[in-house]
PDB file of C-alpha atoms and ligand atoms in Angstrom:
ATOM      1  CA  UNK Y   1      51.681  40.062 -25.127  1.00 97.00           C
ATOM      2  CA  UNK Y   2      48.370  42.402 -25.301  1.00 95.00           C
ATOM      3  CA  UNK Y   3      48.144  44.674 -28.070  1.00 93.00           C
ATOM      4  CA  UNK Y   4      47.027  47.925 -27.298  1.00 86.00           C
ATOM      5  CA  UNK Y   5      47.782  51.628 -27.944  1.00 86.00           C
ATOM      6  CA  UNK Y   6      50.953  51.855 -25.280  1.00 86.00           C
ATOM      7  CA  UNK Y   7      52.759  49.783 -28.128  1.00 96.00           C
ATOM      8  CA  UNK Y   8      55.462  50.837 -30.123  1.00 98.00           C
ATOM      9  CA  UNK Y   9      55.948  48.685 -33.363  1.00 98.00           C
ATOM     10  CA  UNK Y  10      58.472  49.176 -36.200  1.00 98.00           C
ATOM     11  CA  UNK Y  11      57.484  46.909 -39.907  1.00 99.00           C
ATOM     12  CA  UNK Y  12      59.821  46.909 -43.187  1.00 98.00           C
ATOM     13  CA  UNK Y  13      58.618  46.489 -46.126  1.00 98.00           C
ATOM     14  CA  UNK Y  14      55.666  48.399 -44.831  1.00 98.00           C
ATOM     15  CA  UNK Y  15      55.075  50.508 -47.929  1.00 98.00           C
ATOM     16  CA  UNK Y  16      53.614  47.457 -49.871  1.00 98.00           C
ATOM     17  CA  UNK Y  17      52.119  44.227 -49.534  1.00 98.00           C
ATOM     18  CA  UNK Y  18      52.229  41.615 -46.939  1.00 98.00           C
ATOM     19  CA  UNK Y  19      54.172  44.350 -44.529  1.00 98.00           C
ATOM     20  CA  UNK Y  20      51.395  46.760 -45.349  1.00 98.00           C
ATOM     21  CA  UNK Y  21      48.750  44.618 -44.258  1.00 98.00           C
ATOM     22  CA  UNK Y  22      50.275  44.337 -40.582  1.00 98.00           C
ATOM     23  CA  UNK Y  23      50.825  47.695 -40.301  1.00 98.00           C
ATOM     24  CA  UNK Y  24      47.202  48.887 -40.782  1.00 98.00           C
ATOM     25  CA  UNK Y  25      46.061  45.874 -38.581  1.00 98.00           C
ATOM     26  CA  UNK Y  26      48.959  47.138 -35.826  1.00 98.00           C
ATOM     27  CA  UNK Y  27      47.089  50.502 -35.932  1.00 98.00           C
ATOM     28  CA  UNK Y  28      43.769  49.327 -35.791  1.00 97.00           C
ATOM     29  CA  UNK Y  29      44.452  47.743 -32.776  1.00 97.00           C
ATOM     30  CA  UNK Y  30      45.781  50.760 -31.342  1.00 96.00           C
ATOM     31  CA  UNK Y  31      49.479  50.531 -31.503  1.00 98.00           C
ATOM     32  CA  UNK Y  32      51.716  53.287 -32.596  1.00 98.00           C
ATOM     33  CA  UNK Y  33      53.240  52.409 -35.976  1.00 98.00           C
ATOM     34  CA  UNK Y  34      56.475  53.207 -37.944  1.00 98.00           C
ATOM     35  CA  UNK Y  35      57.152  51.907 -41.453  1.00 98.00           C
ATOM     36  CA  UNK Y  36      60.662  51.504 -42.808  1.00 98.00           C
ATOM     37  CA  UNK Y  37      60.912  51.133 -46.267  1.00 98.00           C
ATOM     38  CA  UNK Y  38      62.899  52.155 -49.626  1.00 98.00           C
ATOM     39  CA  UNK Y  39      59.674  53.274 -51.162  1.00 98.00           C
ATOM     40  CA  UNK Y  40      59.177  56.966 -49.567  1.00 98.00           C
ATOM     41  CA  UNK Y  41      56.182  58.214 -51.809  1.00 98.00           C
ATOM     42  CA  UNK Y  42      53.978  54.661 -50.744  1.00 98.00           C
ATOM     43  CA  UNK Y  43      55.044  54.610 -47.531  1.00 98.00           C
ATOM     44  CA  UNK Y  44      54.324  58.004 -46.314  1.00 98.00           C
ATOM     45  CA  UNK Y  45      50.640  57.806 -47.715  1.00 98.00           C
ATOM     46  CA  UNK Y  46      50.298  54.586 -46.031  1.00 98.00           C
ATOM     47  CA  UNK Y  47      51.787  56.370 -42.873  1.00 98.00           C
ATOM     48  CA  UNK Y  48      49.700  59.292 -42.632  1.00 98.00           C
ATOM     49  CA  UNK Y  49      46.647  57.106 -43.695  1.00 98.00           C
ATOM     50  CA  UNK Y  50      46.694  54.776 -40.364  1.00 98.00           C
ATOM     51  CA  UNK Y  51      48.742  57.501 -38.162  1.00 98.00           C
ATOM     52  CA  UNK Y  52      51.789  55.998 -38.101  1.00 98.00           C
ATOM     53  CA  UNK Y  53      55.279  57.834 -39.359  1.00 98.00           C
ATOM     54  CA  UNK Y  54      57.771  56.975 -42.426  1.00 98.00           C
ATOM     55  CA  UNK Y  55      61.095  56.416 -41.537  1.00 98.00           C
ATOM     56  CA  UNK Y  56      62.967  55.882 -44.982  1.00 98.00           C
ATOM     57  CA  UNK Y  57      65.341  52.904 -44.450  1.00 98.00           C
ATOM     58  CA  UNK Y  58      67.467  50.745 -46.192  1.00 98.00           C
ATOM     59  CA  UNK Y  59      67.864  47.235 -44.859  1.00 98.00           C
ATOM     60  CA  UNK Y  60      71.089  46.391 -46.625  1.00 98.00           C
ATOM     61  CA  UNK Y  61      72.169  49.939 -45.200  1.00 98.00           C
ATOM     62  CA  UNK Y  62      72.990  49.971 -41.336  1.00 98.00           C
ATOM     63  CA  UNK Y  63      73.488  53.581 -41.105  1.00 98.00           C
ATOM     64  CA  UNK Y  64      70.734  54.090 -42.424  1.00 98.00           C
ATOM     65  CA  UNK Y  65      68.634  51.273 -40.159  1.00 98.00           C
ATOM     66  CA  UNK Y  66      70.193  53.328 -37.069  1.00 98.00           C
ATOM     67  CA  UNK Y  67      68.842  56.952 -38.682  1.00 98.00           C
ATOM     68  CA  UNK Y  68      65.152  55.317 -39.284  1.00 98.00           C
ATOM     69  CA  UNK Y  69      64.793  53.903 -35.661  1.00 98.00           C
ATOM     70  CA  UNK Y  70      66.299  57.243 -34.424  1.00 98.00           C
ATOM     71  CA  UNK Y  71      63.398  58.876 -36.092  1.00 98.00           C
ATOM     72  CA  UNK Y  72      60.443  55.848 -34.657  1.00 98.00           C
ATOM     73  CA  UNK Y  73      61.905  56.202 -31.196  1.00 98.00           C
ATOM     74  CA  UNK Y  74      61.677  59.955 -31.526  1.00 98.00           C
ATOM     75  CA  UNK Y  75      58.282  59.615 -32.197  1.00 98.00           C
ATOM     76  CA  UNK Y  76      56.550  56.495 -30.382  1.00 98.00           C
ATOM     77  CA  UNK Y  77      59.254  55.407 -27.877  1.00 98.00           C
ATOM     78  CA  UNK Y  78      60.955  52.357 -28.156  1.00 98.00           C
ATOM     79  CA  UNK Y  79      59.083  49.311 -30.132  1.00 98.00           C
ATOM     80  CA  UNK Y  80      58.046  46.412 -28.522  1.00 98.00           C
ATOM     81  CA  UNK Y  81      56.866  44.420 -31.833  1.00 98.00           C
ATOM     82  CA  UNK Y  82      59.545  44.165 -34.764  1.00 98.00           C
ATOM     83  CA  UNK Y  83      57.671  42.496 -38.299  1.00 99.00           C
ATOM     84  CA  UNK Y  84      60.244  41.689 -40.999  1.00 99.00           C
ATOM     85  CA  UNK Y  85      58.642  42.269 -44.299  1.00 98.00           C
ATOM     86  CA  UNK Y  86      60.897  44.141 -46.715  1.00 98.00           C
ATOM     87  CA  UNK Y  87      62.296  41.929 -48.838  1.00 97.00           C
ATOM     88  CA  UNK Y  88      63.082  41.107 -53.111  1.00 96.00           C
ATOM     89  CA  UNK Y  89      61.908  37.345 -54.818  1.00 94.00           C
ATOM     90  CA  UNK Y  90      64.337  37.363 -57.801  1.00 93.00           C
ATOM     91  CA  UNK Y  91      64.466  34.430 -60.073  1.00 94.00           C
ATOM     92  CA  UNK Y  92      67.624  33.510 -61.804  1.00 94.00           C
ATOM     93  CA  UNK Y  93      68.365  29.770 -62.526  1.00 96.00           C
ATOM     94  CA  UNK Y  94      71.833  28.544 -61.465  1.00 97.00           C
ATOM     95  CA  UNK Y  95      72.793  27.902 -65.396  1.00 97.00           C
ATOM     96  CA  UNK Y  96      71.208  29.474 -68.172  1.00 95.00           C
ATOM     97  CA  UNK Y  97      71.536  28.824 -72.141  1.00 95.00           C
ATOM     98  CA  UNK Y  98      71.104  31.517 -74.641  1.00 94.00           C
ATOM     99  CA  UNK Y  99      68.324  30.570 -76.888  1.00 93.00           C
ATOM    100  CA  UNK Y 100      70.344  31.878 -79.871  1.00 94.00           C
ATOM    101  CA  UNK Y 101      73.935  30.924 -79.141  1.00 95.00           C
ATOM    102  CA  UNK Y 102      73.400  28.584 -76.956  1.00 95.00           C
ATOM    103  CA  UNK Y 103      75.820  30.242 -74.860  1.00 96.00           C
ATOM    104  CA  UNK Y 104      75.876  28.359 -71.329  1.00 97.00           C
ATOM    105  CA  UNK Y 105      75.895  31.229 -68.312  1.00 95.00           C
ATOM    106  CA  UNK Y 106      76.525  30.906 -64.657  1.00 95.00           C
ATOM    107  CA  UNK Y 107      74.340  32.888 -62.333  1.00 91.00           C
ATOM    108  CA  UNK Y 108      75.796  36.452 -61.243  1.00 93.00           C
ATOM    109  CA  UNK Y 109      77.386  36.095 -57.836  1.00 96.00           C
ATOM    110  CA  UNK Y 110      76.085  39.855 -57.690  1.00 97.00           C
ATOM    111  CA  UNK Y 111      72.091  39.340 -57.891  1.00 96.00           C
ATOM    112  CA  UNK Y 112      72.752  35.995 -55.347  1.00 97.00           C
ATOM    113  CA  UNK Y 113      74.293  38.342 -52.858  1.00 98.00           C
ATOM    114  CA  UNK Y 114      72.164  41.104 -53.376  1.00 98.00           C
ATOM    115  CA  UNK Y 115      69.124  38.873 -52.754  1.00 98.00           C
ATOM    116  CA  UNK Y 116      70.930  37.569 -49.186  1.00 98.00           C
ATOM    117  CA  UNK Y 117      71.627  40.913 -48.221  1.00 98.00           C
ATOM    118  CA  UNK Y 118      68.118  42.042 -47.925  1.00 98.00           C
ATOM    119  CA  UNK Y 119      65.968  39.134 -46.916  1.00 98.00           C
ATOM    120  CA  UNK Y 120      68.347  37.755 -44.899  1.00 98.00           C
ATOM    121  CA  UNK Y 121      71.122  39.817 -43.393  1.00 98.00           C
ATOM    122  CA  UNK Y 122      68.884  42.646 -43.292  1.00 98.00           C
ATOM    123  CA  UNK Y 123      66.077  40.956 -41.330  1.00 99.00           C
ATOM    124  CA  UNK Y 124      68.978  39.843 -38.981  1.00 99.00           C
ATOM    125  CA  UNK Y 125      70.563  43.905 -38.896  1.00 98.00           C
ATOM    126  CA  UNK Y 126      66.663  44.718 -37.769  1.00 99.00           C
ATOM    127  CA  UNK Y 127      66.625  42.129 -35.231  1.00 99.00           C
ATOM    128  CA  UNK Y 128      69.851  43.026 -33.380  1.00 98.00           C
ATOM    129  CA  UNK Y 129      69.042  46.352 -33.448  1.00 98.00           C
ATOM    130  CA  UNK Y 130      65.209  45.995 -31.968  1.00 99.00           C
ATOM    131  CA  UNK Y 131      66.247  43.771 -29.889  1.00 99.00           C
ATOM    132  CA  UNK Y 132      69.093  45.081 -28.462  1.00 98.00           C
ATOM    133  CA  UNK Y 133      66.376  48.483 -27.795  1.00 98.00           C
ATOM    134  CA  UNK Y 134      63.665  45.923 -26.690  1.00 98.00           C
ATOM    135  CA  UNK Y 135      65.846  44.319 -23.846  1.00 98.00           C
ATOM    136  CA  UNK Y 136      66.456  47.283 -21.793  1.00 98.00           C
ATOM    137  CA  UNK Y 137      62.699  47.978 -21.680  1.00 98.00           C
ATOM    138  CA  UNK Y 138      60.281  46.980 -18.737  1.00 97.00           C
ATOM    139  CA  UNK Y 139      58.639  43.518 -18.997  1.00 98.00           C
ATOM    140  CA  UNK Y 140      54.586  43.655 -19.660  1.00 97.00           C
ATOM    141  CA  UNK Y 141      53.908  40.185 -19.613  1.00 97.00           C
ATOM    142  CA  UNK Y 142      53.442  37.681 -16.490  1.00 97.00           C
ATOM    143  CA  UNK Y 143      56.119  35.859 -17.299  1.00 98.00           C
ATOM    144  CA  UNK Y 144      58.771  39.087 -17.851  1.00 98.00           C
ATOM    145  CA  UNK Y 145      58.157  39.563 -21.489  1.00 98.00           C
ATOM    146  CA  UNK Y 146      59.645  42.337 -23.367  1.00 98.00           C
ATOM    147  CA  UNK Y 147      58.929  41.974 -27.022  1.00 98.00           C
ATOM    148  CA  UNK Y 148      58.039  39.745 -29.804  1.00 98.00           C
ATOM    149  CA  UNK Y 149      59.803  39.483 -33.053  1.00 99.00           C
ATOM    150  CA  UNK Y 150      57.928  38.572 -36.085  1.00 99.00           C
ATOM    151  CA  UNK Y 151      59.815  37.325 -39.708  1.00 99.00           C
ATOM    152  CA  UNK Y 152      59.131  36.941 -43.232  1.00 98.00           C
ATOM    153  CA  UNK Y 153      60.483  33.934 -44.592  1.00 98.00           C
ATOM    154  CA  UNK Y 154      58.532  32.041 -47.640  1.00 98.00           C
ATOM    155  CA  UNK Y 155      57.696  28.076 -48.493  1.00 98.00           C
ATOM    156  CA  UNK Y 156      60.754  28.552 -51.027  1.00 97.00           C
ATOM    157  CA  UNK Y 157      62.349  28.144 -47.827  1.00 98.00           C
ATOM    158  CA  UNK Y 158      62.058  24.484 -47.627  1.00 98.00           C
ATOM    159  CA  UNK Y 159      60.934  24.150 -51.335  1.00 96.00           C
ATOM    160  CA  UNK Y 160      62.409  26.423 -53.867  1.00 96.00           C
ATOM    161  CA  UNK Y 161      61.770  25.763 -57.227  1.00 95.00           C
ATOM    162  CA  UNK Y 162      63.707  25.932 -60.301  1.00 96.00           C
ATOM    163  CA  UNK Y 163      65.227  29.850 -60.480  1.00 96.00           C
ATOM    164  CA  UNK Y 164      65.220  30.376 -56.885  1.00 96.00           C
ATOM    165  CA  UNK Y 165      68.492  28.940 -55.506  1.00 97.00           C
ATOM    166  CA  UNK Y 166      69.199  32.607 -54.090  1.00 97.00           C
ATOM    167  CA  UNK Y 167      65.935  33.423 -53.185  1.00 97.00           C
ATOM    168  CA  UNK Y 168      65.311  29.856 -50.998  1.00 98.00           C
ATOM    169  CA  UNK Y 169      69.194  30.460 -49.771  1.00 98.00           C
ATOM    170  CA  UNK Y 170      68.382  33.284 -48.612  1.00 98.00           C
ATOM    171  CA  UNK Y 171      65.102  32.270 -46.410  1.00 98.00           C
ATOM    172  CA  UNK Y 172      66.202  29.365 -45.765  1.00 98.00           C
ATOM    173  CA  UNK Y 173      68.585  31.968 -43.229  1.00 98.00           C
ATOM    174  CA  UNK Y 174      65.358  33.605 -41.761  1.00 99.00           C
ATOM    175  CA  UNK Y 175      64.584  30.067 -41.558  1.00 98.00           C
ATOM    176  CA  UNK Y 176      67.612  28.611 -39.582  1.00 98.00           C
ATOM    177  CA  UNK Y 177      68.309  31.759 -37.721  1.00 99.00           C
ATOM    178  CA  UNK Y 178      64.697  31.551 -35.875  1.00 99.00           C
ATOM    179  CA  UNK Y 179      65.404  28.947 -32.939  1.00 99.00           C
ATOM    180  CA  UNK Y 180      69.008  30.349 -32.270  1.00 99.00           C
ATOM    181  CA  UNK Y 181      68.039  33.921 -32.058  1.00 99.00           C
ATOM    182  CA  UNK Y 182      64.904  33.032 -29.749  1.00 99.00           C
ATOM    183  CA  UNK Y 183      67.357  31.111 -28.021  1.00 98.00           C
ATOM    184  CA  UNK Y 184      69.538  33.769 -27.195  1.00 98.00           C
ATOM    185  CA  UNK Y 185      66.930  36.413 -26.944  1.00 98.00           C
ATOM    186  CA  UNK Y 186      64.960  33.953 -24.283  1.00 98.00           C
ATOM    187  CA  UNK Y 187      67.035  35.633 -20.992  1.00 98.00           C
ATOM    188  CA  UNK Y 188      65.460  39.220 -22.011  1.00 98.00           C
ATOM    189  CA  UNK Y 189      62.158  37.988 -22.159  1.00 98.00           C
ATOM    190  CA  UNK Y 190      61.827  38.414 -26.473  1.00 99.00           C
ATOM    191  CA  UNK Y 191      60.071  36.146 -28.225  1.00 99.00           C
ATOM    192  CA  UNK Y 192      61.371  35.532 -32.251  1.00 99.00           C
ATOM    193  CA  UNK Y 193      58.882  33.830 -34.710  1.00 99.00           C
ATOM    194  CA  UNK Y 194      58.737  33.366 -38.633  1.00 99.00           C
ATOM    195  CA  UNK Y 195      55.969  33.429 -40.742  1.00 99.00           C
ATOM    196  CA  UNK Y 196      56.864  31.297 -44.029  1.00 98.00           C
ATOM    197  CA  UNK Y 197      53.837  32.630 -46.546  1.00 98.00           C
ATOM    198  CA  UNK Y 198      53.123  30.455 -49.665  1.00 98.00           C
ATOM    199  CA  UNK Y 199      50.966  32.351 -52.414  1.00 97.00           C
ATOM    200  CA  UNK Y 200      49.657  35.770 -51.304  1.00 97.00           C
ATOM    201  CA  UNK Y 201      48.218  38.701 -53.669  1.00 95.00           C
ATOM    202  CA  UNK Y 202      50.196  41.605 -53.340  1.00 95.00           C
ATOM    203  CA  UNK Y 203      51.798  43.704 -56.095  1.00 91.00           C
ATOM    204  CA  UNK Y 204      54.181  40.809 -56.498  1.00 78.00           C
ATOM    205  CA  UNK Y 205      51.244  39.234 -58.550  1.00 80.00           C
ATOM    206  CA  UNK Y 206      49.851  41.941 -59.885  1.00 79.00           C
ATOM    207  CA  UNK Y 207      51.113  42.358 -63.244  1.00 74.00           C
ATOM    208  CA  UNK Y 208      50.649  37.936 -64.009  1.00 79.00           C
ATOM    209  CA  UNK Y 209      48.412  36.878 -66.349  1.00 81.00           C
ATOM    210  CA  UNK Y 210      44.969  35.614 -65.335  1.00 86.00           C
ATOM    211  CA  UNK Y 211      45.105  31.837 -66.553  1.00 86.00           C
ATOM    212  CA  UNK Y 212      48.531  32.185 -64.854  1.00 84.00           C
ATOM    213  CA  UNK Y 213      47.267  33.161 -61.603  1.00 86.00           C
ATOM    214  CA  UNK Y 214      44.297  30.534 -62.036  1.00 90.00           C
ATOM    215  CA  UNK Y 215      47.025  27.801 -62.544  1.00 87.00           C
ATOM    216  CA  UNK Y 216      49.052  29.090 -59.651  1.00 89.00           C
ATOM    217  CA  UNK Y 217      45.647  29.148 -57.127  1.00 94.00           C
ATOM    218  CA  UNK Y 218      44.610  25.188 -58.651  1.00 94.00           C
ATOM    219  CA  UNK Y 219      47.761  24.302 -57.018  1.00 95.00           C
ATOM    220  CA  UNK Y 220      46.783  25.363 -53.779  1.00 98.00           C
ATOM    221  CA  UNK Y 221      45.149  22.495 -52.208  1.00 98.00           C
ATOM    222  CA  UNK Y 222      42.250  24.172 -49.590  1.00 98.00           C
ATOM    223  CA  UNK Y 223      41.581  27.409 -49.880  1.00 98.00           C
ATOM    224  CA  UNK Y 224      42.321  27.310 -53.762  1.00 97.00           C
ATOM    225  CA  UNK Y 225      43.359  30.762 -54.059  1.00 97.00           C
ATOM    226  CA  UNK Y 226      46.078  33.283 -53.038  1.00 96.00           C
ATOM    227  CA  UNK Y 227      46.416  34.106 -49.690  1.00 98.00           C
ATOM    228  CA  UNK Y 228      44.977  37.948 -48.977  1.00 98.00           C
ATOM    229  CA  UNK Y 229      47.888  40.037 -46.740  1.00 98.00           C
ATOM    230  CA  UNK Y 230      45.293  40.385 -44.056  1.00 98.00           C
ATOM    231  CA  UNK Y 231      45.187  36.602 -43.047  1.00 98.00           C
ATOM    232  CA  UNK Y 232      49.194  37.349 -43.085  1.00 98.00           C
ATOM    233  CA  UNK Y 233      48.561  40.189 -40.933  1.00 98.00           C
ATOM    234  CA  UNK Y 234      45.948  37.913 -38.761  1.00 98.00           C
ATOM    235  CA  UNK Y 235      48.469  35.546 -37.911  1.00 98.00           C
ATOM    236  CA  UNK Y 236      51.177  38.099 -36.794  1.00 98.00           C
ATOM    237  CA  UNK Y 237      48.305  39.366 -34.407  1.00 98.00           C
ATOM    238  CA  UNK Y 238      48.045  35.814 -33.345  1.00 98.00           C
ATOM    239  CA  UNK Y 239      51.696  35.390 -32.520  1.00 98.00           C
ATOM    240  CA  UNK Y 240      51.999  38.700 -30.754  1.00 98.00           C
ATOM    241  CA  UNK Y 241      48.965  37.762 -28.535  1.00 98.00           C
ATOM    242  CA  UNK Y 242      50.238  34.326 -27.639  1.00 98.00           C
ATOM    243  CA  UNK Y 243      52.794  33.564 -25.375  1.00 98.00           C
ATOM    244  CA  UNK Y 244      53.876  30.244 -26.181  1.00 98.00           C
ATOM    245  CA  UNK Y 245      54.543  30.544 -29.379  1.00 98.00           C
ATOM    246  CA  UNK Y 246      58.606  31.062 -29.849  1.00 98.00           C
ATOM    247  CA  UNK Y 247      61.478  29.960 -31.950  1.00 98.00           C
ATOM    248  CA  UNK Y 248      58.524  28.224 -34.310  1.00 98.00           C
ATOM    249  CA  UNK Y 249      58.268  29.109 -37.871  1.00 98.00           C
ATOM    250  CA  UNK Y 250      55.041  28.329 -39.171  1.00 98.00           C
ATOM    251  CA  UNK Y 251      54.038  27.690 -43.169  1.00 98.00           C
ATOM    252  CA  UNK Y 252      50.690  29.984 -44.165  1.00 98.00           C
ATOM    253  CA  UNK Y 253      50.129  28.460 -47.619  1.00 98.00           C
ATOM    254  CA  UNK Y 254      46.572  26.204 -47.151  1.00 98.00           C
ATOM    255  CA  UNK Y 255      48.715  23.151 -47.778  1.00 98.00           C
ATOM    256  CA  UNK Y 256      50.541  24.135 -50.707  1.00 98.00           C
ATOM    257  CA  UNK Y 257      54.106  22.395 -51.622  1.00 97.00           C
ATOM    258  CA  UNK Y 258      56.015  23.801 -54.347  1.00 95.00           C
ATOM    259  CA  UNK Y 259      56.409  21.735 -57.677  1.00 94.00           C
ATOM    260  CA  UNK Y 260      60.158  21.981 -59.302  1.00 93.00           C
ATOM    261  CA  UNK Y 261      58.586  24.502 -61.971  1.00 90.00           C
TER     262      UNK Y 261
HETATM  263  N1  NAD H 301      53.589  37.715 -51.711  1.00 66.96           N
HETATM  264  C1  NAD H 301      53.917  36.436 -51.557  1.00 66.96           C
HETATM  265  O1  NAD H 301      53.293  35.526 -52.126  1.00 66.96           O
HETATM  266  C2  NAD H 301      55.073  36.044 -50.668  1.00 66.96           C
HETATM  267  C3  NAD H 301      55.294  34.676 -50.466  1.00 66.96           C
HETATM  268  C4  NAD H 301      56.345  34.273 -49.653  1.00 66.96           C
HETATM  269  C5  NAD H 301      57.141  35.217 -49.044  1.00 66.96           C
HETATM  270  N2  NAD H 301      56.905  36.537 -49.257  1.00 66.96           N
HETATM  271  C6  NAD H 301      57.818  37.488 -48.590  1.00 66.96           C
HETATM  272  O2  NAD H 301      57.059  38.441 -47.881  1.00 66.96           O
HETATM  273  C7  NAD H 301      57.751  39.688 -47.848  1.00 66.96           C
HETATM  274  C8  NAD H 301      56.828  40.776 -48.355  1.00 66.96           C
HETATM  275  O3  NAD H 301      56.451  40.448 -49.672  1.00 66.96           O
HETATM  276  P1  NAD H 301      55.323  41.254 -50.468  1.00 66.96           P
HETATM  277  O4  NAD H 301      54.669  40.291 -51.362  1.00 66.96           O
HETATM  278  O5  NAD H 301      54.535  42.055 -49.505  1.00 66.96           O
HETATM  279  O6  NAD H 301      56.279  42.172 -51.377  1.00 66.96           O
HETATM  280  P2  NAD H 301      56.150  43.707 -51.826  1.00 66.96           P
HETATM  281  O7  NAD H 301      57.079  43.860 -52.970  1.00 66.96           O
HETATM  282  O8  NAD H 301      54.703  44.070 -51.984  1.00 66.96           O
HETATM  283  O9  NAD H 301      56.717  44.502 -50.551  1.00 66.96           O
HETATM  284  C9  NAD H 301      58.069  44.459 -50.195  1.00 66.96           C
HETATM  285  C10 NAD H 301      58.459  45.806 -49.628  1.00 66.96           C
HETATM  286  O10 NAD H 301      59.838  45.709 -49.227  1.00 66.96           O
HETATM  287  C11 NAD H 301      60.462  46.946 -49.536  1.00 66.96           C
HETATM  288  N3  NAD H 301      61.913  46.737 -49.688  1.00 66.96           N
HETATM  289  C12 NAD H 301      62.570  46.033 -50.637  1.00 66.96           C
HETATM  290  N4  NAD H 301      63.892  46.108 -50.459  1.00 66.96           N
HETATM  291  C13 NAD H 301      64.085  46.882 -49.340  1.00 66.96           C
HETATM  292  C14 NAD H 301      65.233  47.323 -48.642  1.00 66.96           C
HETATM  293  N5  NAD H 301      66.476  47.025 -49.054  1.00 66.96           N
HETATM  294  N6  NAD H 301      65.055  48.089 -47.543  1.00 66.96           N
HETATM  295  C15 NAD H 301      63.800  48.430 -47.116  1.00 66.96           C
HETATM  296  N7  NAD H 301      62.688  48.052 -47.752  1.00 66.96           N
HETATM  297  C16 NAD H 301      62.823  47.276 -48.853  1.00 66.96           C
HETATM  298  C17 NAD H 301      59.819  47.371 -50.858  1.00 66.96           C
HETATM  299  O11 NAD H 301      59.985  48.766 -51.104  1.00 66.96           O
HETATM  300  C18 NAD H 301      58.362  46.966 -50.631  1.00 66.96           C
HETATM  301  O12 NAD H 301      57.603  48.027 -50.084  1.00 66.96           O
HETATM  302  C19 NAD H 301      59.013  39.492 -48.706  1.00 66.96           C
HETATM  303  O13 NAD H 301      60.098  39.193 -47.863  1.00 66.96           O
HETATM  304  C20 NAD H 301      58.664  38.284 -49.563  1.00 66.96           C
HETATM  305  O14 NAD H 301      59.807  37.570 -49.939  1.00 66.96           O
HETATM  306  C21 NAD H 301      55.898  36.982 -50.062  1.00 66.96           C
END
């Protein structure tokens, strides 16, 4: 599907970060941009800095996922591109001991749910609703193509390491859900991909420690480094622009595998 400026696109998670990236590389290619995020006060500067509008949203909240794409459509008509970046990366291992009691504690069914809620059921809340938008739009594409859905999985995905049984449960959904979704999306001409990121430098790493970072980047085979949100951005453009690429998730980690710890 050609990017240009008669695109709508909506991004979550927009206000920071990975989702930040593709929304300033979604504008500077011309398309009409609305971020939905928590974080009001980042995401409106980042709005009115590329042109795009805020639309405060919730994931975990559908009312509130209805009232923000009320607002986009309002303003740019309904999207075309959907990128799933609003999401949490708790750590919480499955049993902990107290170092002074020695007290043996089970991990909160709360903070598992919680982290399941927004990566996962509310990338899938975004997609029904975009999608269900998308398919009663005109096709643009040769082959009757509507719009292309992009997700935000992670490596933890395939391999978490110790402390992130909810995190890696809960893209290991984005995961699983890619191929059926695309599947039953594939009659309205909407394509559904998932981007599974290994190390990239966003506020996430921000406040680490700079031998920790250096360890973190020595594990990353070629480039040794953290990934930069623009070469996350980069390869959204890349699956938006190409038209074979569908019910694929693809790792963007320069060959990285996650150790246990
Ligand atoms: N940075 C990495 O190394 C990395 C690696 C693998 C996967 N990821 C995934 O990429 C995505 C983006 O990560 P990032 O590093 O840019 O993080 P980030 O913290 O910089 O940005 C995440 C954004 O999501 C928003 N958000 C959180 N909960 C929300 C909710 N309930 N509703 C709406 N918005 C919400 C936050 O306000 C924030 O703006 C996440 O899903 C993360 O798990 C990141």
């Amino acid at each position: 599907m050609k990017l240009d400026e008669s695109m709508a696109a909506v991004v979550t998670g927009a206000a920071s970060g990975l989702g930040e990236a593709t929304a300033r590389m979604l504008a500077a290619q011309g398309a009409k941009v609305a971020i939905l995020d928590m974080n009001a006060e980042r995401g409106g500067e980042v709005a009115r800095e590329i042109g795009g509008v805020f639309c405060r949203a919730d994931v975990t909240d559908e009312a509130s996922i209805d009232a923000a794409l009320g607002q986009a459509r309002a303003a740019h008509g309904i999207e075309r591109i959907l990128v799933n970046c609003a999401g949490i990366a708790p750590g919480k291992r499955t049993v902990t001991k107290k170092r002074d009691t020695g007290e043996l504690i089970a991990h909160d069914v709360a903070s598992f749910r919680r982290a399941v809620e927004i990566n996962l059921i509310g990338t899938y809340a975004m997609i029904s609703k975009c999608a269900a938008a998308m398919a009663g739009l005109d096709p643009v594409t040769p082959d009757g193509g509507r719009g292309v859905i992009v997700n935000t999985a992670s490596v933890a995905a395939q391999d978490g390491q110790i402390g992130q049984a909810a995190y890696s449960a809960s893209k290991g959904g984005v995961l699983g859900l890619t191929l059926p979704v695309a599947r039953d999306l594939s009659g309205f001409g909407i394509r559904v991909m998932t981007i599974m990121p290994g190390l990239f430098h966003t506020p996430l790493f921000e406040g680490i420690a700079e031998d920790y970072r250096k360890a973190l980047e020595a594990n990353v085979p070629f480039p040794s480094r953290l990934g930069r949100p623009e070469e996350y951005a980069t390869l959204v453009k890349a699956i938006i622009e190409n038209d074979m690429l569908n019910g694929e998730a693809i790792r963007l980690d320069g060959a990285l595998r996650m150790q246990p710890k």
